[in-house]
Amino acid sequence: MNRKWPAISAVCALFAVLTFAGCYRPVRYPELVDTHVPPAIVSAARYHIVGTSVHGRPIMCLGLGQGPDVALIMATIHGNEPAGTPLVRRLAMHLRQHPEMLSGRKVVLLRVANPDGLAHNSRYNIHGVDLNRNFEAANRLNSRQSGLTALSEPESRAIRQVILQYKPDRIVSIHQPLACIDYDGPAQGLAERMGQYCALPVKKLGARPGSLGSYAGVTLGIPIITFEMLGSDSQLDSEALWQKYGKALVAAVVYPNPAQ
Ligand SMILES: [Zn+2]
């Protein structure tokens, strides 16, 4: 018998005992280990599938941190507005590089809310429904384009499930191309704060029937920002997008604290 086996067995047994005792937990993002942040915060990153599109594409959510303050940042509910997706991915990288931002909060990232629409460069889902008109808001109007009933689409049901599950304190939904920071619900302060960190003006566009803004902001009373970037932002890579808008997103994550 190999003489190393007793030593290896002893190490394995020690890990088993420590794991059982709750002293050792595997860290999912080892690049973050060398920080001053407790490992529990770092290891609290979780991808999970919150739903599937009409064509079976997964709708993925990433939760970072585990504090009581929750920010939901999402993109591309309109599939022909793709620039928010690399921007949210870049935000995830920033949060991993700066885990101190996760102290006391959880950040929930939903990069592609309408994956079929993104695949087909379409505003709508595969049923031809505008998901941002499909929510159960008081101002909802039933139609083919808004869905014949509220939440008729699996993608809008997945988004609602994320909101009900995580109970975000604020939401940012990234769109194009109207070049402004729109808001619904009690979000004027958040909109103005984000406006301090990017070139987009704060502009109230008005509640659209059955929109996520109407549902989350007016019906549920959650501050929600409709972050309208430029159409030409689709030409930018994630670093260029981050230079233009990263600080504004960070400001939303750490609100009401000022962004660093
Ligand atoms: Zn849009």
PDB file of N, CA, C and O in Angstrom, residues 44-78:
ATOM      1  N   ALA A  44     -21.248  33.799  -1.460  1.00  0.00           N
ATOM      2  CA  ALA A  44     -22.699  33.856  -1.604  1.00  0.00           C
ATOM      3  C   ALA A  44     -23.127  34.170  -3.037  1.00  0.00           C
ATOM      4  O   ALA A  44     -24.235  34.596  -3.265  1.00  0.00           O
ATOM      5  N   ALA A  45     -22.226  34.013  -4.012  1.00  0.00           N
ATOM      6  CA  ALA A  45     -22.581  34.247  -5.406  1.00  0.00           C
ATOM      7  C   ALA A  45     -23.288  33.013  -5.944  1.00  0.00           C
ATOM      8  O   ALA A  45     -22.811  31.906  -5.828  1.00  0.00           O
ATOM      9  N   ARG A  46     -24.410  33.218  -6.566  1.00  0.00           N
ATOM     10  CA  ARG A  46     -25.191  32.099  -7.053  1.00  0.00           C
ATOM     11  C   ARG A  46     -25.826  32.443  -8.394  1.00  0.00           C
ATOM     12  O   ARG A  46     -26.515  33.435  -8.529  1.00  0.00           O
ATOM     13  N   TYR A  47     -25.553  31.614  -9.409  1.00  0.00           N
ATOM     14  CA  TYR A  47     -26.326  31.666 -10.639  1.00  0.00           C
ATOM     15  C   TYR A  47     -27.500  30.723 -10.474  1.00  0.00           C
ATOM     16  O   TYR A  47     -27.347  29.627  -9.959  1.00  0.00           O
ATOM     17  N   HIS A  48     -28.646  31.149 -10.909  1.00  0.00           N
ATOM     18  CA  HIS A  48     -29.695  30.151 -11.035  1.00  0.00           C
ATOM     19  C   HIS A  48     -30.673  30.535 -12.132  1.00  0.00           C
ATOM     20  O   HIS A  48     -30.757  31.689 -12.543  1.00  0.00           O
ATOM     21  N   ILE A  49     -31.372  29.541 -12.603  1.00  0.00           N
ATOM     22  CA  ILE A  49     -32.330  29.740 -13.689  1.00  0.00           C
ATOM     23  C   ILE A  49     -33.662  30.114 -13.069  1.00  0.00           C
ATOM     24  O   ILE A  49     -34.207  29.373 -12.252  1.00  0.00           O
ATOM     25  N   VAL A  50     -34.174  31.296 -13.438  1.00  0.00           N
ATOM     26  CA  VAL A  50     -35.425  31.763 -12.834  1.00  0.00           C
ATOM     27  C   VAL A  50     -36.614  31.489 -13.741  1.00  0.00           C
ATOM     28  O   VAL A  50     -37.756  31.690 -13.348  1.00  0.00           O
ATOM     29  N   GLY A  51     -36.344  31.028 -14.931  1.00  0.00           N
ATOM     30  CA  GLY A  51     -37.428  30.689 -15.847  1.00  0.00           C
ATOM     31  C   GLY A  51     -36.835  30.339 -17.193  1.00  0.00           C
ATOM     32  O   GLY A  51     -35.622  30.379 -17.387  1.00  0.00           O
ATOM     33  N   THR A  52     -37.714  29.999 -18.125  1.00  0.00           N
ATOM     34  CA  THR A  52     -37.262  29.730 -19.491  1.00  0.00           C
ATOM     35  C   THR A  52     -38.154  30.487 -20.461  1.00  0.00           C
ATOM     36  O   THR A  52     -39.345  30.709 -20.209  1.00  0.00           O
ATOM     37  N   SER A  53     -37.553  30.876 -21.572  1.00  0.00           N
ATOM     38  CA  SER A  53     -38.289  31.618 -22.601  1.00  0.00           C
ATOM     39  C   SER A  53     -39.243  30.683 -23.332  1.00  0.00           C
ATOM     40  O   SER A  53     -39.219  29.466 -23.130  1.00  0.00           O
ATOM     41  N   VAL A  54     -40.035  31.262 -24.205  1.00  0.00           N
ATOM     42  CA  VAL A  54     -40.958  30.453 -25.011  1.00  0.00           C
ATOM     43  C   VAL A  54     -40.199  29.370 -25.769  1.00  0.00           C
ATOM     44  O   VAL A  54     -40.642  28.222 -25.864  1.00  0.00           O
ATOM     45  N   HIS A  55     -39.020  29.715 -26.284  1.00  0.00           N
ATOM     46  CA  HIS A  55     -38.213  28.744 -27.031  1.00  0.00           C
ATOM     47  C   HIS A  55     -37.254  27.949 -26.154  1.00  0.00           C
ATOM     48  O   HIS A  55     -36.353  27.289 -26.671  1.00  0.00           O
ATOM     49  N   GLY A  56     -37.438  28.016 -24.849  1.00  0.00           N
ATOM     50  CA  GLY A  56     -36.673  27.158 -23.955  1.00  0.00           C
ATOM     51  C   GLY A  56     -35.316  27.679 -23.556  1.00  0.00           C
ATOM     52  O   GLY A  56     -34.511  26.932 -22.991  1.00  0.00           O
ATOM     53  N   ARG A  57     -35.034  28.942 -23.872  1.00  0.00           N
ATOM     54  CA  ARG A  57     -33.743  29.503 -23.432  1.00  0.00           C
ATOM     55  C   ARG A  57     -33.827  29.847 -21.947  1.00  0.00           C
ATOM     56  O   ARG A  57     -34.819  30.433 -21.491  1.00  0.00           O
ATOM     57  N   PRO A  58     -32.785  29.535 -21.189  1.00  0.00           N
ATOM     58  CA  PRO A  58     -32.838  29.826 -19.747  1.00  0.00           C
ATOM     59  C   PRO A  58     -32.760  31.328 -19.483  1.00  0.00           C
ATOM     60  O   PRO A  58     -32.054  32.050 -20.178  1.00  0.00           O
ATOM     61  N   ILE A  59     -33.476  31.776 -18.483  1.00  0.00           N
ATOM     62  CA  ILE A  59     -33.377  33.157 -17.997  1.00  0.00           C
ATOM     63  C   ILE A  59     -32.579  33.075 -16.701  1.00  0.00           C
ATOM     64  O   ILE A  59     -33.048  32.493 -15.712  1.00  0.00           O
ATOM     65  N   MET A  60     -31.351  33.603 -16.770  1.00  0.00           N
ATOM     66  CA  MET A  60     -30.388  33.391 -15.694  1.00  0.00           C
ATOM     67  C   MET A  60     -30.309  34.597 -14.769  1.00  0.00           C
ATOM     68  O   MET A  60     -30.351  35.725 -15.208  1.00  0.00           O
ATOM     69  N   CYS A  61     -30.153  34.309 -13.512  1.00  0.00           N
ATOM     70  CA  CYS A  61     -30.043  35.338 -12.496  1.00  0.00           C
ATOM     71  C   CYS A  61     -28.772  35.066 -11.683  1.00  0.00           C
ATOM     72  O   CYS A  61     -28.440  33.922 -11.404  1.00  0.00           O
ATOM     73  N   LEU A  62     -28.064  36.122 -11.348  1.00  0.00           N
ATOM     74  CA  LEU A  62     -26.876  35.990 -10.506  1.00  0.00           C
ATOM     75  C   LEU A  62     -27.086  36.824  -9.254  1.00  0.00           C
ATOM     76  O   LEU A  62     -27.337  38.030  -9.340  1.00  0.00           O
ATOM     77  N   GLY A  63     -27.014  36.191  -8.106  1.00  0.00           N
ATOM     78  CA  GLY A  63     -27.128  36.905  -6.831  1.00  0.00           C
ATOM     79  C   GLY A  63     -25.752  37.016  -6.194  1.00  0.00           C
ATOM     80  O   GLY A  63     -25.057  36.019  -6.037  1.00  0.00           O
ATOM     81  N   LEU A  64     -25.335  38.238  -5.878  1.00  0.00           N
ATOM     82  CA  LEU A  64     -24.038  38.463  -5.240  1.00  0.00           C
ATOM     83  C   LEU A  64     -24.267  39.102  -3.877  1.00  0.00           C
ATOM     84  O   LEU A  64     -24.994  40.096  -3.775  1.00  0.00           O
ATOM     85  N   GLY A  65     -23.625  38.545  -2.850  1.00  0.00           N
ATOM     86  CA  GLY A  65     -23.798  39.082  -1.507  1.00  0.00           C
ATOM     87  C   GLY A  65     -25.042  38.522  -0.845  1.00  0.00           C
ATOM     88  O   GLY A  65     -25.849  37.846  -1.482  1.00  0.00           O
ATOM     89  N   GLN A  66     -25.180  38.807   0.426  1.00  0.00           N
ATOM     90  CA  GLN A  66     -26.344  38.260   1.138  1.00  0.00           C
ATOM     91  C   GLN A  66     -26.865  39.206   2.209  1.00  0.00           C
ATOM     92  O   GLN A  66     -27.481  38.780   3.176  1.00  0.00           O
ATOM     93  N   GLY A  67     -26.593  40.509   2.033  1.00  0.00           N
ATOM     94  CA  GLY A  67     -27.089  41.472   3.002  1.00  0.00           C
ATOM     95  C   GLY A  67     -28.569  41.768   2.825  1.00  0.00           C
ATOM     96  O   GLY A  67     -29.181  41.331   1.853  1.00  0.00           O
ATOM     97  N   PRO A  68     -29.140  42.512   3.747  1.00  0.00           N
ATOM     98  CA  PRO A  68     -30.578  42.781   3.707  1.00  0.00           C
ATOM     99  C   PRO A  68     -31.001  43.813   2.662  1.00  0.00           C
ATOM    100  O   PRO A  68     -32.157  43.837   2.251  1.00  0.00           O
ATOM    101  N   ASP A  69     -30.078  44.686   2.232  1.00  0.00           N
ATOM    102  CA  ASP A  69     -30.404  45.691   1.221  1.00  0.00           C
ATOM    103  C   ASP A  69     -30.244  45.058  -0.157  1.00  0.00           C
ATOM    104  O   ASP A  69     -29.187  44.493  -0.455  1.00  0.00           O
ATOM    105  N   VAL A  70     -31.278  45.138  -0.985  1.00  0.00           N
ATOM    106  CA  VAL A  70     -31.264  44.396  -2.252  1.00  0.00           C
ATOM    107  C   VAL A  70     -31.456  45.348  -3.435  1.00  0.00           C
ATOM    108  O   VAL A  70     -32.403  46.133  -3.467  1.00  0.00           O
ATOM    109  N   ALA A  71     -30.544  45.257  -4.395  1.00  0.00           N
ATOM    110  CA  ALA A  71     -30.663  46.000  -5.658  1.00  0.00           C
ATOM    111  C   ALA A  71     -30.785  45.001  -6.794  1.00  0.00           C
ATOM    112  O   ALA A  71     -29.997  44.057  -6.875  1.00  0.00           O
ATOM    113  N   LEU A  72     -31.781  45.185  -7.643  1.00  0.00           N
ATOM    114  CA  LEU A  72     -31.959  44.345  -8.832  1.00  0.00           C
ATOM    115  C   LEU A  72     -31.583  45.177 -10.059  1.00  0.00           C
ATOM    116  O   LEU A  72     -32.158  46.242 -10.286  1.00  0.00           O
ATOM    117  N   ILE A  73     -30.606  44.682 -10.814  1.00  0.00           N
ATOM    118  CA  ILE A  73     -30.177  45.358 -12.038  1.00  0.00           C
ATOM    119  C   ILE A  73     -30.444  44.396 -13.188  1.00  0.00           C
ATOM    120  O   ILE A  73     -29.927  43.263 -13.188  1.00  0.00           O
ATOM    121  N   MET A  74     -31.214  44.809 -14.170  1.00  0.00           N
ATOM    122  CA  MET A  74     -31.592  43.901 -15.252  1.00  0.00           C
ATOM    123  C   MET A  74     -31.477  44.595 -16.604  1.00  0.00           C
ATOM    124  O   MET A  74     -31.433  45.828 -16.687  1.00  0.00           O
ATOM    125  N   ALA A  75     -31.410  43.803 -17.649  1.00  0.00           N
ATOM    126  CA  ALA A  75     -31.211  44.354 -18.987  1.00  0.00           C
ATOM    127  C   ALA A  75     -31.957  43.540 -20.035  1.00  0.00           C
ATOM    128  O   ALA A  75     -32.315  42.383 -19.819  1.00  0.00           O
ATOM    129  N   THR A  76     -32.193  44.192 -21.155  1.00  0.00           N
ATOM    130  CA  THR A  76     -32.650  43.560 -22.391  1.00  0.00           C
ATOM    131  C   THR A  76     -33.989  42.835 -22.220  1.00  0.00           C
ATOM    132  O   THR A  76     -34.170  41.711 -22.656  1.00  0.00           O
ATOM    133  N   ILE A  77     -34.931  43.535 -21.602  1.00  0.00           N
ATOM    134  CA  ILE A  77     -36.318  43.047 -21.635  1.00  0.00           C
ATOM    135  C   ILE A  77     -36.867  43.262 -23.040  1.00  0.00           C
ATOM    136  O   ILE A  77     -37.784  42.565 -23.476  1.00  0.00           O
ATOM    137  N   HIS A  78     -36.301  44.251 -23.740  1.00  0.00           N
ATOM    138  CA  HIS A  78     -36.546  44.426 -25.176  1.00  0.00           C
ATOM    139  C   HIS A  78     -35.330  43.862 -25.902  1.00  0.00           C
ATOM    140  O   HIS A  78     -34.221  44.374 -25.756  1.00  0.00           O
TER     141      HIS A  78
END
